[in-house]
Coordinates of C-alpha atoms in Angstrom, one line a residue:
M1 CA -3.8 -17.9 -13.0
K2 CA -6.2 -18.8 -15.8
D3 CA -9.2 -17.1 -14.0
L4 CA -7.2 -14.8 -11.6
V5 CA -5.7 -12.4 -14.1
P6 CA -8.9 -11.9 -16.3
L7 CA -10.8 -11.1 -13.1
L8 CA -8.2 -8.6 -12.0
Q9 CA -8.3 -7.0 -15.5
A10 CA -12.1 -6.8 -15.3
L11 CA -11.9 -5.1 -11.9
I12 CA -9.3 -2.6 -13.1
R13 CA -11.4 -1.6 -16.1
I14 CA -14.1 -0.3 -13.8
D15 CA -13.3 3.2 -12.6
S16 CA -13.9 3.0 -8.9
T17 CA -12.3 6.3 -7.8
S18 CA -13.6 7.2 -4.4
S19 CA -15.7 10.1 -5.8
R20 CA -17.7 7.6 -7.8
P21 CA -20.3 4.9 -6.9
N22 CA -18.6 1.5 -6.2
G23 CA -21.7 -0.5 -7.1
P24 CA -20.3 -1.7 -10.5
V25 CA -17.3 -3.4 -8.8
L26 CA -19.6 -5.1 -6.3
D27 CA -21.9 -6.2 -9.2
L28 CA -18.9 -8.0 -10.8
L29 CA -17.8 -9.6 -7.5
E30 CA -21.3 -10.8 -6.6
V31 CA -21.7 -12.5 -10.0
E32 CA -18.5 -14.4 -9.4
L33 CA -19.3 -15.5 -5.8
R34 CA -23.0 -16.5 -5.9
P35 CA -22.4 -19.6 -8.0
L36 CA -19.8 -20.6 -5.4
G37 CA -22.4 -21.0 -2.7
F38 CA -22.2 -17.6 -1.1
T39 CA -25.2 -15.7 0.2
T40 CA -24.8 -12.0 -0.3
R41 CA -26.2 -8.8 1.1
R42 CA -25.4 -5.1 0.6
H43 CA -25.2 -2.2 3.1
R44 CA -26.0 1.1 1.3
W45 CA -25.6 4.7 2.3
T46 CA -25.1 8.1 0.7
D47 CA -21.8 9.9 1.2
A48 CA -21.4 13.6 1.9
D49 CA -21.5 14.5 -1.8
G50 CA -24.7 12.6 -2.4
V51 CA -23.0 9.6 -4.1
E52 CA -24.3 6.1 -3.2
K53 CA -21.8 3.8 -1.6
Q54 CA -22.1 0.1 -0.7
N55 CA -20.4 -2.7 1.2
L56 CA -20.9 -6.2 -0.1
V57 CA -20.9 -9.0 2.5
C58 CA -20.6 -12.5 1.1
R59 CA -20.9 -15.5 3.3
R60 CA -20.5 -19.2 2.9
G61 CA -20.8 -21.9 5.5
P62 CA -22.7 -22.2 8.8
D63 CA -24.5 -19.1 10.2
L64 CA -22.2 -18.8 13.2
P65 CA -19.7 -16.3 14.5
G66 CA -16.0 -17.0 13.9
G67 CA -14.3 -18.4 10.9
L68 CA -12.3 -16.3 8.5
A69 CA -13.0 -12.9 6.9
L70 CA -11.1 -11.7 3.8
I71 CA -11.6 -8.0 3.6
G72 CA -10.7 -5.6 0.7
H73 CA -11.7 -2.1 -0.3
T74 CA -13.1 -1.5 -3.7
D75 CA -12.3 2.2 -4.1
C76 CA -9.1 3.7 -5.6
V77 CA -7.4 7.1 -5.5
P78 CA -7.7 9.3 -8.6
F79 CA -5.4 8.9 -11.5
D80 CA -3.7 11.3 -14.0
P81 CA -5.9 11.5 -17.1
A82 CA -2.7 11.4 -19.2
W83 CA -2.0 7.9 -17.9
G84 CA -3.3 5.8 -20.8
E85 CA -3.0 2.5 -19.0
A86 CA -5.0 3.5 -15.9
L87 CA -8.1 1.5 -16.9
T88 CA -6.8 -0.8 -19.6
A89 CA -5.3 -3.5 -17.3
T90 CA -2.4 -4.1 -19.6
V91 CA -0.3 -7.2 -19.0
R92 CA 3.4 -6.5 -19.8
D93 CA 6.7 -7.9 -18.6
G94 CA 5.1 -10.2 -16.0
H95 CA 3.0 -7.4 -14.5
V96 CA -0.6 -6.1 -14.6
F97 CA -0.7 -2.3 -14.9
G98 CA -3.6 -0.1 -13.9
R99 CA -5.2 1.9 -11.2
G100 CA -5.9 -0.4 -8.3
A101 CA -3.7 -3.3 -9.6
A102 CA -1.8 -3.2 -6.3
D103 CA -4.2 -1.2 -4.1
T104 CA -6.1 -3.3 -3.9
K105 CA -8.0 -5.0 -6.7
G106 CA -5.2 -7.6 -6.9
F107 CA -6.2 -8.8 -3.4
L108 CA -9.9 -8.8 -4.4
A109 CA -9.2 -11.1 -7.3
A110 CA -7.0 -13.3 -5.1
A111 CA -9.7 -13.6 -2.5
V112 CA -12.3 -14.7 -5.0
T113 CA -9.8 -17.2 -6.4
A114 CA -9.3 -18.6 -3.0
A115 CA -13.0 -19.0 -2.6
R116 CA -13.3 -20.6 -6.0
R117 CA -10.6 -23.2 -5.0
T118 CA -12.3 -24.2 -1.8
R119 CA -15.7 -25.3 -0.6
A120 CA -17.9 -24.6 2.4
G121 CA -16.3 -25.8 5.7
E122 CA -17.2 -26.2 9.3
L123 CA -16.8 -22.5 10.0
P124 CA -17.9 -19.6 8.0
L125 CA -15.9 -17.8 5.3
T126 CA -16.8 -14.1 4.9
L127 CA -15.7 -11.9 2.0
L128 CA -16.3 -8.2 2.9
F129 CA -15.8 -5.7 0.1
T130 CA -15.8 -2.1 1.4
A131 CA -16.2 1.4 0.1
D132 CA -14.2 4.6 0.7
E133 CA -11.1 3.2 2.4
E134 CA -9.1 5.8 0.7
V135 CA -11.0 8.7 2.2
G136 CA -11.2 7.5 5.8
C137 CA -12.0 3.7 5.9
L138 CA -15.7 4.8 5.9
G139 CA -17.0 1.4 4.6
A140 CA -15.2 -0.5 7.3
K141 CA -16.5 1.8 9.9
Q142 CA -20.0 1.3 8.6
A143 CA -19.5 -2.5 8.8
R144 CA -18.3 -2.3 12.3
A145 CA -21.1 0.0 13.4
E146 CA -23.7 -2.4 11.8
G147 CA -22.4 -5.0 14.3
R148 CA -23.4 -8.1 12.2
L149 CA -19.9 -9.4 11.4
R150 CA -18.0 -11.4 14.1
P151 CA -15.1 -13.2 12.4
R152 CA -12.5 -14.9 14.6
H153 CA -9.6 -14.3 12.1
A154 CA -9.3 -11.7 9.3
I155 CA -6.9 -10.8 6.5
I156 CA -7.2 -7.2 5.2
G157 CA -5.9 -6.7 1.7
E158 CA -3.3 -4.0 1.1
P159 CA -0.1 -4.0 -1.0
T160 CA 2.4 -5.3 1.6
S161 CA 4.7 -7.2 -0.8
L162 CA 3.4 -10.4 0.7
V163 CA 4.7 -9.4 4.2
P164 CA 2.2 -9.8 7.1
V165 CA 1.5 -6.5 8.8
R166 CA 0.3 -7.1 12.4
A167 CA 0.3 -3.5 13.7
H168 CA 0.3 0.1 12.5
K169 CA 0.0 3.6 13.8
G170 CA -3.2 5.5 14.0
Y171 CA -4.2 8.3 11.8
C172 CA -5.7 11.6 12.9
A173 CA -6.4 14.8 11.0
V174 CA -8.1 18.2 11.4
E175 CA -8.8 21.3 9.4
V176 CA -7.9 24.5 11.2
E177 CA -9.4 27.8 10.1
V178 CA -7.9 31.1 11.4
R179 CA -9.9 34.3 11.0
G180 CA -8.3 37.7 11.4
V181 CA -9.1 41.2 10.3
E182 CA -8.6 42.4 6.7
G183 CA -7.1 45.8 5.9
H184 CA -4.7 47.7 3.7
S185 CA -1.2 46.3 4.0
A186 CA 0.2 49.8 4.1
Y187 CA -1.5 50.3 7.5
P188 CA -0.9 47.1 9.5
E189 CA -2.5 48.6 12.6
V190 CA -6.0 48.4 11.0
G191 CA -5.9 44.7 10.5
A192 CA -4.8 41.4 12.0
S193 CA -3.2 38.9 9.6
A194 CA -4.6 35.4 9.7
I195 CA -1.6 34.2 7.8
H196 CA 0.8 35.7 10.3
A197 CA -1.2 34.1 13.1
M198 CA -1.1 30.7 11.3
G199 CA 2.7 31.1 11.3
R200 CA 2.7 31.4 15.1
L201 CA 0.6 28.2 15.3
L202 CA 3.1 26.4 13.1
A203 CA 5.8 27.2 15.7
D204 CA 3.5 25.7 18.4
L205 CA 3.0 22.6 16.2
E206 CA 6.8 22.2 16.1
K207 CA 6.8 22.3 19.9
I208 CA 3.9 19.8 20.1
G209 CA 5.8 17.5 17.7
G210 CA 8.7 17.6 20.1
E211 CA 6.5 16.7 23.0
L212 CA 5.0 13.8 21.1
K213 CA 8.5 12.5 20.3
E214 CA 9.1 11.9 24.0
V215 CA 7.0 8.7 23.7
T216 CA 8.6 6.0 21.6
D217 CA 8.0 2.5 20.4
T218 CA 11.0 0.8 18.7
A219 CA 8.6 -1.6 16.9
F220 CA 7.9 1.3 14.5
D221 CA 9.9 3.3 12.1
P222 CA 9.9 6.2 12.9
P223 CA 9.5 5.2 16.5
F224 CA 7.4 8.2 17.5
T225 CA 4.2 10.0 16.6
T226 CA 4.8 12.0 13.4
W227 CA 2.9 15.1 12.2
N228 CA 2.5 17.1 9.0
V229 CA 0.8 20.3 7.7
G230 CA 0.1 19.3 4.1
V231 CA -2.2 22.0 2.8
V232 CA -2.3 25.7 3.4
S233 CA -4.6 28.3 1.8
G234 CA -5.5 31.9 2.6
G235 CA -5.4 35.6 1.7
K236 CA -6.8 37.5 -1.3
A237 CA -3.9 39.6 -2.6
R238 CA -0.3 40.5 -1.6
N239 CA -1.4 44.0 -0.6
I240 CA -4.3 43.0 1.6
I241 CA -3.9 41.9 5.3
A242 CA -5.2 38.4 5.2
G243 CA -8.5 38.0 7.0
H244 CA -8.6 34.2 6.5
C245 CA -6.2 31.3 6.5
Q246 CA -6.9 27.5 6.6
F247 CA -4.5 24.5 6.9
S248 CA -4.7 20.8 7.4
Y249 CA -2.8 19.1 10.3
E250 CA -2.4 15.4 10.6
W251 CA -0.6 13.1 13.1
R252 CA 0.0 9.3 13.4
P253 CA -0.1 8.2 17.0
L254 CA 1.6 5.1 18.4
P255 CA -0.3 2.2 20.0
G256 CA -1.2 2.9 23.6
Q257 CA -0.9 6.7 23.0
E258 CA -4.1 8.7 23.4
P259 CA -4.9 9.6 19.8
R260 CA -6.4 13.0 20.7
Q261 CA -3.4 14.2 22.7
A262 CA -2.1 16.2 19.8
L263 CA -5.6 17.7 19.3
W264 CA -5.8 18.8 22.9
L265 CA -2.4 20.5 22.6
L266 CA -3.4 22.2 19.4
E267 CA -6.6 23.4 21.0
A268 CA -4.6 24.9 23.9
A269 CA -2.3 26.7 21.4
C270 CA -5.3 28.1 19.5
A271 CA -6.8 29.4 22.8
R272 CA -3.6 31.2 23.6
L273 CA -3.5 32.7 20.1
E274 CA -7.0 34.1 20.5
Q275 CA -6.3 35.5 24.0
E276 CA -3.0 37.1 23.0
G277 CA -4.7 38.6 19.9
G278 CA -7.0 40.6 22.0
G279 CA -10.1 39.2 20.4
R280 CA -9.0 39.9 16.8
F281 CA -8.4 36.3 15.9
K282 CA -10.8 33.4 15.9
V283 CA -9.8 29.8 15.4
A284 CA -12.1 26.9 14.5
I285 CA -10.9 23.3 14.4
S286 CA -12.9 20.7 12.4
P287 CA -11.9 17.1 13.1
L288 CA -11.6 14.8 10.0
H289 CA -10.2 11.6 11.4
V290 CA -9.4 10.3 14.9
D291 CA -8.4 6.7 14.2
P292 CA -6.4 4.9 16.8
A293 CA -3.4 2.6 16.2
A294 CA -4.1 -1.1 15.7
V295 CA -2.1 -4.1 17.1
T296 CA -2.5 -7.8 16.8
S297 CA -0.4 -10.0 19.0
P298 CA 2.6 -11.6 17.3
D299 CA 1.4 -14.9 18.8
A300 CA -2.0 -14.7 17.1
E301 CA -2.8 -17.8 15.1
V302 CA -3.4 -15.8 11.9
V303 CA -0.1 -14.0 12.3
R304 CA 1.8 -17.3 12.7
Y305 CA 0.0 -18.8 9.7
L306 CA 0.8 -15.9 7.4
E307 CA 4.4 -15.8 8.5
A308 CA 4.9 -19.5 7.7
A309 CA 2.9 -19.4 4.5
S310 CA 4.6 -16.2 3.1
G311 CA 8.1 -17.0 4.4
H312 CA 8.3 -13.4 5.9
P313 CA 8.2 -12.3 9.6
S314 CA 5.4 -10.0 10.5
V315 CA 6.2 -6.2 10.6
T316 CA 4.6 -2.9 11.7
V317 CA 4.0 0.1 9.4
P318 CA 3.5 3.8 10.0
F319 CA 0.4 4.2 7.7
G320 CA -3.2 3.3 8.5
T321 CA -5.6 0.6 7.2
E322 CA -9.0 -0.9 8.0
L323 CA -7.3 -3.1 10.7
P324 CA -8.7 -1.0 13.7
E325 CA -12.2 -1.5 12.5
V326 CA -11.7 -5.3 12.0
I327 CA -10.2 -5.6 15.5
G328 CA -13.3 -3.8 16.7
M329 CA -15.4 -6.6 15.2
G330 CA -13.6 -9.0 17.6
A331 CA -11.2 -10.5 15.1
E332 CA -7.5 -11.1 15.2
G333 CA -6.5 -9.3 12.0
V334 CA -3.4 -9.0 9.7
V335 CA -2.9 -6.8 6.7
F336 CA -1.5 -8.7 3.8
G337 CA -1.4 -8.7 0.0
A338 CA 0.5 -8.6 -3.3
G339 CA 2.0 -5.5 -4.7
D340 CA 4.3 -2.8 -3.4
I341 CA 2.9 0.2 -1.4
R342 CA 5.6 2.3 -3.1
V343 CA 3.9 1.9 -6.5
A344 CA 0.4 2.5 -5.1
H345 CA -1.2 5.9 -5.7
R346 CA 1.2 6.5 -8.6
T347 CA 1.1 6.6 -12.3
G348 CA 2.3 3.2 -13.5
E349 CA 0.8 1.3 -10.6
H350 CA 1.3 -2.4 -11.2
V351 CA 1.4 -5.8 -9.5
A352 CA 3.6 -8.8 -10.4
L353 CA 1.8 -11.9 -11.8
A354 CA 4.0 -14.1 -9.7
D355 CA 3.1 -12.2 -6.5
L356 CA -0.6 -12.2 -7.4
S357 CA -0.5 -16.0 -7.8
R358 CA 1.4 -16.5 -4.5
C359 CA -1.2 -14.3 -2.7
A360 CA -4.0 -16.5 -4.0
D361 CA -2.2 -19.6 -2.8
V362 CA -1.7 -18.1 0.7
L363 CA -5.3 -17.0 0.9
T364 CA -6.5 -20.5 -0.2
G365 CA -4.4 -22.1 2.6
A366 CA -6.0 -19.6 5.0
V367 CA -9.5 -20.6 4.0
E368 CA -8.6 -24.3 4.4
R369 CA -7.1 -23.7 7.8
F370 CA -9.5 -21.3 9.5
C371 CA -12.7 -22.6 7.9
G372 CA -12.1 -26.3 8.2
T373 CA -12.5 -26.8 4.5
A374 CA -10.6 -28.6 1.7
R375 CA -10.1 -28.1 -2.0

């Protein structure tokens, strides 16, 4: 704990909200890891807003495929400016408070601690620190597309309360734009309300949701594909027939289910709306995410190790992580880390010191087992 907590505090004090460059976090991690025998390289790109983002790849051991990868994202969700402890990394009542304490800078600090406690082994140890997980796992997708990482086993850091997560649903989202015809609300025949049309699409989405419920998997809770319309905007004034309406639509498909099925059903509903509207409505769908579900076998060696080391059986969750991209690299991956997902993304985010220490111990054991190393 002597080095673990100060490192976590230093990480929290760097504002790495997804809208900002993540380079300062990587600078700190690189300074910690180079003296431990790691070679490092960065993969840089510019995001849609012109902000530079980077992945940091740190490698120790032979230049071979296989071994173990510890993977954590460096970005965080925004915080309320009124939260005075967001960037102070206050230690109080056996917890560290601050944005990212649980999600997921605690894991980053535990991964570096595990590297510090071990030495180079017969198989490589890779530490991958990614950008923009919170806005679509973009850094992990960049790493997968680059094609240079081929770990055999991987542990992806997220606040799982030290419970191994071996599978999760996918995550898909689109923006839907409905255009109608503006007009004076006293004369409805002169216009075509985009908001009213959107209401008809909502009824179709309810039907689509019912159809998606017909496929179930009892390994998940809820055991079916869920959906949500989270944001709606449109119209200019209450006495103007709305010529424009926009909404977000997301769904979380089960493993084995075609992730684009809900999109295809939505496209069919939009086509009917345009046809029935006699050409007065136009609908445009802009895909944001189409990320499939991810599953690692319960018999995988890394699953069995984490179950034994943590004392918890592996579980499935309904939310998404970087696991699909890691599996795409050829690894058997598990999501694992200190902290409770229920305090992540909230004012007052924190991680327990005892859980942080336990996480570092488990990761240290993983390095020893999967890289053939010793303390």
